[in-house]
Amino acid sequence: DGGITQSPKYLFRKEGQNVTLSCEQNLNHDAMYWYRQDPGQGLRLIYYSQIVNDFQKGDIAEGYSVSREKKESFPLTVTSAQKNPTAFYLCASSPSGTGSYEQYFGPGTRLTVT
Amino acid sequence: GEDVEQSLFLSVREGDSSVINCTYTDSSSTYLYWYKQEPGAGLQLLTYIFSNMDMKQDQRLTVLLNKKDKHLSLRIADTQTGDSAIYFCAERLDPSSASKIIFGSGTRLSIRP
């Protein structure tokens, strides 16, 4: 079964702690993305990676970090520098070479920081 | 500039057609996408259209693109309760690489009996 998995589905942390969200895909896609979704809003791009060992900042990268050591994995760390970390985080991947580069999404992780 | 706009809510009677509208500002858009999001879930790709097309049909879904007016619509025929969700329109500007796409804020579709 091909797809994108994100774990855990719900995550709770205390303010001041770093937390890492997992994203794995077995679709053999080159590109991967992290988005943040706040209630009643669209998606905002945090980071994206078009190839292993390379990634670019999106529109709201401050307070976040990523790594792309393997094609299948693109973990996101929410650092203590992120002022409002409570949100729904979505990971996506897309194939290259198709032209359409449609993105396929994981089920999301809801992070609550208190 | 890059901007994608959608109305926030749409209410439709079960069995009727739903039409969800979207406008975008950048005339260099190459691909436009429609996604569906059910409560607490990720986004599901419904369909996409290349900018040199003006219509695409896939079962109950029809996408219409008016490039002159920068207007995209998604029509869902015979709307069912399972169609209740938030629908996002999105555009891609860069045709050559898997770079970012711009999402609208989403239209919440509710179905009444």
mmCIF file of C-alpha atoms in Angstrom:
data_model
loop_
_atom_site.group_PDB
_atom_site.id
_atom_site.type_symbol
_atom_site.label_atom_id
_atom_site.label_comp_id
_atom_site.label_asym_id
_atom_site.label_seq_id
_atom_site.Cartn_x
_atom_site.Cartn_y
_atom_site.Cartn_z
ATOM 1 C CA ASP A 1 0.000 0.000 0.000
ATOM 2 C CA GLY A 2 1.632 3.205 -1.149
ATOM 3 C CA GLY A 3 1.134 6.390 0.780
ATOM 4 C CA ILE A 4 2.332 9.033 3.196
ATOM 5 C CA THR A 5 2.336 8.429 6.928
ATOM 6 C CA GLN A 6 2.617 10.997 9.661
ATOM 7 C CA SER A 7 3.040 10.149 13.278
ATOM 8 C CA PRO A 8 1.751 10.654 15.808
ATOM 9 C CA LYS A 9 -1.768 11.883 14.994
ATOM 10 C CA TYR A 10 -1.912 13.963 18.190
ATOM 11 C CA LEU A 11 1.072 15.417 20.006
ATOM 12 C CA PHE A 12 1.201 17.406 23.226
ATOM 13 C CA ARG A 13 4.214 19.335 24.451
ATOM 14 C CA LYS A 14 5.136 21.873 27.068
ATOM 15 C CA GLU A 15 6.217 25.303 25.989
ATOM 16 C CA GLY A 16 9.982 25.584 25.582
ATOM 17 C CA GLN A 17 10.482 22.030 24.330
ATOM 18 C CA ASN A 18 11.524 21.114 20.806
ATOM 19 C CA VAL A 19 9.381 18.488 19.115
ATOM 20 C CA THR A 20 9.927 16.480 15.923
ATOM 21 C CA LEU A 21 7.087 15.425 13.636
ATOM 22 C CA SER A 22 7.603 12.408 11.442
ATOM 23 C CA CYS A 23 6.723 12.111 7.740
ATOM 24 C CA GLU A 24 7.454 9.020 5.652
ATOM 25 C CA GLN A 25 6.428 8.190 2.090
ATOM 26 C CA ASN A 26 6.803 5.036 0.012
ATOM 27 C CA LEU A 27 5.600 6.581 -3.236
ATOM 28 C CA ASN A 28 9.144 7.077 -4.558
ATOM 29 C CA HIS A 29 8.466 10.806 -4.833
ATOM 30 C CA ASP A 30 11.409 13.171 -5.060
ATOM 31 C CA ALA A 31 9.767 16.251 -3.555
ATOM 32 C CA MET A 32 8.350 16.611 -0.045
ATOM 33 C CA TYR A 33 6.670 19.502 1.758
ATOM 34 C CA TRP A 34 5.553 20.665 5.189
ATOM 35 C CA TYR A 35 2.507 22.887 5.656
ATOM 36 C CA ARG A 36 0.854 24.416 8.660
ATOM 37 C CA GLN A 37 -2.926 24.814 8.859
ATOM 38 C CA ASP A 38 -4.659 27.044 11.406
ATOM 39 C CA PRO A 39 -8.426 26.943 12.019
ATOM 40 C CA GLY A 40 -10.427 28.475 9.188
ATOM 41 C CA GLN A 41 -7.331 29.137 7.135
ATOM 42 C CA GLY A 42 -5.620 27.681 4.130
ATOM 43 C CA LEU A 43 -2.252 25.987 4.117
ATOM 44 C CA ARG A 44 0.980 27.857 4.619
ATOM 45 C CA LEU A 45 4.253 26.380 3.392
ATOM 46 C CA ILE A 46 6.962 25.887 6.017
ATOM 47 C CA TYR A 47 9.730 24.047 4.127
ATOM 48 C CA TYR A 48 10.056 21.950 1.005
ATOM 49 C CA SER A 49 12.653 19.643 -0.438
ATOM 50 C CA GLN A 50 12.988 18.769 -4.108
ATOM 51 C CA ILE A 51 15.763 16.230 -3.653
ATOM 52 C CA VAL A 52 17.652 14.387 -0.943
ATOM 53 C CA ASN A 53 20.063 16.543 1.085
ATOM 54 C CA ASP A 54 18.509 19.766 -0.182
ATOM 55 C CA PHE A 55 15.620 21.874 1.123
ATOM 56 C CA GLN A 56 14.271 25.413 0.844
ATOM 57 C CA LYS A 57 12.429 27.705 3.206
ATOM 58 C CA GLY A 58 8.797 28.332 2.548
ATOM 59 C CA ASP A 59 6.716 31.309 3.624
ATOM 60 C CA ILE A 60 6.827 30.703 7.393
ATOM 61 C CA ALA A 61 10.108 28.875 8.123
ATOM 62 C CA GLU A 62 11.066 30.811 11.255
ATOM 63 C CA GLY A 63 11.114 28.598 14.331
ATOM 64 C CA TYR A 64 11.161 25.354 12.295
ATOM 65 C CA SER A 65 13.920 23.108 10.963
ATOM 66 C CA VAL A 66 13.978 20.080 8.639
ATOM 67 C CA SER A 67 16.342 17.461 7.290
ATOM 68 C CA ARG A 68 16.209 15.256 4.193
ATOM 69 C CA GLU A 69 18.767 12.502 4.630
ATOM 70 C CA LYS A 70 16.648 9.867 2.904
ATOM 71 C CA LYS A 71 14.244 10.087 -0.012
ATOM 72 C CA GLU A 72 11.467 8.519 2.049
ATOM 73 C CA SER A 73 11.696 10.740 5.102
ATOM 74 C CA PHE A 74 11.298 14.471 5.794
ATOM 75 C CA PRO A 75 11.035 15.147 9.555
ATOM 76 C CA LEU A 76 10.030 18.582 10.848
ATOM 77 C CA THR A 77 11.303 19.975 14.147
ATOM 78 C CA VAL A 78 9.246 22.652 15.826
ATOM 79 C CA THR A 79 11.684 24.551 18.003
ATOM 80 C CA SER A 80 11.065 26.604 21.109
ATOM 81 C CA ALA A 81 11.650 29.702 18.954
ATOM 82 C CA GLN A 82 8.320 29.165 17.164
ATOM 83 C CA LYS A 83 5.968 31.632 18.865
ATOM 84 C CA ASN A 84 2.630 29.934 18.129
ATOM 85 C CA PRO A 85 3.354 26.264 17.497
ATOM 86 C CA THR A 86 -0.146 24.905 18.198
ATOM 87 C CA ALA A 87 -1.551 23.950 14.789
ATOM 88 C CA PHE A 88 -2.361 21.108 12.412
ATOM 89 C CA TYR A 89 0.751 20.076 10.438
ATOM 90 C CA LEU A 90 0.483 18.440 7.050
ATOM 91 C CA CYS A 91 3.199 16.706 5.086
ATOM 92 C CA ALA A 92 2.956 16.157 1.333
ATOM 93 C CA SER A 93 4.995 14.686 -1.486
ATOM 94 C CA SER A 94 4.927 15.004 -5.249
ATOM 95 C CA PRO A 95 6.400 13.145 -8.180
ATOM 96 C CA SER A 96 8.853 14.873 -10.475
ATOM 97 C CA GLY A 97 8.931 14.548 -14.223
ATOM 98 C CA THR A 98 5.155 14.521 -14.662
ATOM 99 C CA GLY A 99 4.799 18.235 -15.225
ATOM 100 C CA SER A 100 1.759 18.498 -13.008
ATOM 101 C CA TYR A 101 3.682 17.920 -9.759
ATOM 102 C CA GLU A 102 0.432 17.252 -7.935
ATOM 103 C CA GLN A 103 0.898 16.931 -4.201
ATOM 104 C CA TYR A 104 -0.312 14.018 -2.121
ATOM 105 C CA PHE A 105 -0.934 14.581 1.556
ATOM 106 C CA GLY A 106 -0.512 12.600 4.736
ATOM 107 C CA PRO A 107 -3.225 12.457 7.439
ATOM 108 C CA GLY A 108 -1.653 15.266 9.496
ATOM 109 C CA THR A 109 -0.391 15.721 13.053
ATOM 110 C CA ARG A 110 -2.217 17.990 15.466
ATOM 111 C CA LEU A 111 0.307 19.612 17.781
ATOM 112 C CA THR A 112 -0.804 21.263 21.006
ATOM 113 C CA VAL A 113 1.723 23.220 23.051
ATOM 114 C CA THR A 114 0.755 24.430 26.519
ATOM 115 C CA GLY B 1 1.155 38.951 -6.686
ATOM 116 C CA GLU B 2 0.164 35.463 -5.708
ATOM 117 C CA ASP B 3 -3.320 35.127 -4.297
ATOM 118 C CA VAL B 4 -6.091 32.553 -4.519
ATOM 119 C CA GLU B 5 -9.546 33.480 -3.249
ATOM 120 C CA GLN B 6 -12.600 31.388 -2.454
ATOM 121 C CA SER B 7 -15.869 32.046 -0.708
ATOM 122 C CA LEU B 8 -15.909 30.550 2.789
ATOM 123 C CA PHE B 9 -19.222 28.677 2.816
ATOM 124 C CA LEU B 10 -21.651 26.950 0.476
ATOM 125 C CA SER B 11 -24.861 25.154 1.423
ATOM 126 C CA VAL B 12 -26.526 22.823 -1.075
ATOM 127 C CA ARG B 13 -29.524 20.514 -0.967
ATOM 128 C CA GLU B 14 -28.768 16.813 -1.295
ATOM 129 C CA GLY B 15 -29.106 15.721 -4.923
ATOM 130 C CA ASP B 16 -28.512 19.191 -6.353
ATOM 131 C CA SER B 17 -25.295 20.309 -8.045
ATOM 132 C CA SER B 18 -22.671 22.203 -6.063
ATOM 133 C CA VAL B 19 -20.518 24.825 -7.729
ATOM 134 C CA ILE B 20 -17.450 26.000 -5.838
ATOM 135 C CA ASN B 21 -15.678 29.025 -7.261
ATOM 136 C CA CYS B 22 -12.107 30.243 -7.079
ATOM 137 C CA THR B 23 -10.262 33.252 -8.463
ATOM 138 C CA TYR B 24 -6.520 33.647 -8.792
ATOM 139 C CA THR B 25 -4.418 36.660 -9.572
ATOM 140 C CA ASP B 26 -1.338 35.375 -11.360
ATOM 141 C CA SER B 27 -1.879 34.905 -15.075
ATOM 142 C CA SER B 28 1.242 32.736 -15.316
ATOM 143 C CA SER B 29 -0.438 29.863 -13.445
ATOM 144 C CA THR B 30 0.352 26.562 -15.118
ATOM 145 C CA TYR B 31 -1.650 23.963 -13.203
ATOM 146 C CA LEU B 32 -4.699 24.449 -11.004
ATOM 147 C CA TYR B 33 -5.840 21.887 -8.458
ATOM 148 C CA TRP B 34 -8.865 21.005 -6.375
ATOM 149 C CA TYR B 35 -8.434 19.267 -3.026
ATOM 150 C CA LYS B 36 -10.990 17.950 -0.510
ATOM 151 C CA GLN B 37 -10.419 17.918 3.256
ATOM 152 C CA GLU B 38 -12.679 16.031 5.649
ATOM 153 C CA PRO B 39 -12.633 16.904 9.375
ATOM 154 C CA GLY B 40 -9.333 16.111 11.070
ATOM 155 C CA ALA B 41 -7.824 14.610 7.921
ATOM 156 C CA GLY B 42 -5.244 15.488 5.314
ATOM 157 C CA LEU B 43 -6.042 16.852 1.871
ATOM 158 C CA GLN B 44 -7.216 14.525 -0.867
ATOM 159 C CA LEU B 45 -6.400 15.473 -4.450
ATOM 160 C CA LEU B 46 -9.654 15.477 -6.442
ATOM 161 C CA THR B 47 -8.513 16.689 -9.828
ATOM 162 C CA TYR B 48 -6.273 19.174 -11.607
ATOM 163 C CA ILE B 49 -6.312 21.044 -14.890
ATOM 164 C CA PHE B 50 -3.546 22.385 -17.083
ATOM 165 C CA SER B 51 -3.853 26.035 -17.981
ATOM 166 C CA ASN B 52 -4.260 25.376 -21.710
ATOM 167 C CA MET B 53 -7.497 23.471 -21.057
ATOM 168 C CA ASP B 54 -10.859 25.043 -20.346
ATOM 169 C CA MET B 55 -12.731 22.016 -19.055
ATOM 170 C CA LYS B 56 -12.057 18.654 -17.462
ATOM 171 C CA GLN B 57 -14.646 16.083 -16.423
ATOM 172 C CA ASP B 58 -14.159 13.140 -14.102
ATOM 173 C CA GLN B 59 -17.313 11.248 -13.115
ATOM 174 C CA ARG B 60 -19.388 13.631 -10.944
ATOM 175 C CA LEU B 61 -16.732 16.353 -11.036
ATOM 176 C CA THR B 62 -16.438 19.037 -13.713
ATOM 177 C CA VAL B 63 -13.714 21.672 -13.636
ATOM 178 C CA LEU B 64 -14.110 24.840 -15.678
ATOM 179 C CA LEU B 65 -11.249 27.259 -16.261
ATOM 180 C CA ASN B 66 -11.674 30.787 -17.604
ATOM 181 C CA LYS B 67 -8.128 32.077 -18.081
ATOM 182 C CA LYS B 68 -9.254 35.502 -19.238
ATOM 183 C CA ASP B 69 -11.119 36.120 -15.982
ATOM 184 C CA LYS B 70 -8.689 34.001 -13.893
ATOM 185 C CA HIS B 71 -11.651 32.004 -12.620
ATOM 186 C CA LEU B 72 -11.774 28.306 -11.760
ATOM 187 C CA SER B 73 -14.833 26.350 -10.687
ATOM 188 C CA LEU B 74 -15.576 22.856 -9.446
ATOM 189 C CA ARG B 75 -19.018 21.437 -10.084
ATOM 190 C CA ILE B 76 -20.137 18.372 -8.147
ATOM 191 C CA ALA B 77 -23.160 16.718 -9.709
ATOM 192 C CA ASP B 78 -25.788 14.953 -7.555
ATOM 193 C CA THR B 79 -24.256 16.156 -4.288
ATOM 194 C CA GLN B 80 -24.290 13.561 -1.501
ATOM 195 C CA THR B 81 -23.788 13.805 2.275
ATOM 196 C CA GLY B 82 -20.328 12.318 1.801
ATOM 197 C CA ASP B 83 -19.369 15.414 -0.171
ATOM 198 C CA SER B 84 -19.509 17.524 3.003
ATOM 199 C CA ALA B 85 -15.976 18.824 3.428
ATOM 200 C CA ILE B 86 -13.721 21.812 2.865
ATOM 201 C CA TYR B 87 -12.636 22.251 -0.741
ATOM 202 C CA PHE B 88 -9.359 23.967 -1.550
ATOM 203 C CA CYS B 89 -8.358 25.502 -4.836
ATOM 204 C CA ALA B 90 -4.606 25.798 -5.517
ATOM 205 C CA GLU B 91 -2.374 27.088 -8.289
ATOM 206 C CA ARG B 92 1.152 26.291 -9.435
ATOM 207 C CA LEU B 93 3.223 29.048 -10.999
ATOM 208 C CA ASP B 94 6.549 27.387 -11.788
ATOM 209 C CA PRO B 95 6.060 24.841 -14.572
ATOM 210 C CA SER B 96 9.535 23.365 -14.380
ATOM 211 C CA SER B 97 9.992 22.026 -10.894
ATOM 212 C CA ALA B 98 8.240 20.675 -7.841
ATOM 213 C CA SER B 99 8.237 24.020 -6.082
ATOM 214 C CA LYS B 100 5.414 25.484 -4.064
ATOM 215 C CA ILE B 101 1.748 25.761 -4.905
ATOM 216 C CA ILE B 102 -0.534 28.485 -3.548
ATOM 217 C CA PHE B 103 -3.681 27.433 -1.690
ATOM 218 C CA GLY B 104 -6.914 29.321 -1.198
ATOM 219 C CA SER B 105 -8.519 29.464 2.252
ATOM 220 C CA GLY B 106 -11.030 26.773 1.425
ATOM 221 C CA THR B 107 -14.818 26.604 0.910
ATOM 222 C CA ARG B 108 -16.829 24.655 3.468
ATOM 223 C CA LEU B 109 -19.557 22.711 1.683
ATOM 224 C CA SER B 110 -22.532 21.657 3.777
ATOM 225 C CA ILE B 111 -25.356 19.453 2.533
ATOM 226 C CA ARG B 112 -28.918 19.887 3.708
ATOM 227 C CA PRO B 113 -31.558 17.161 3.376
#
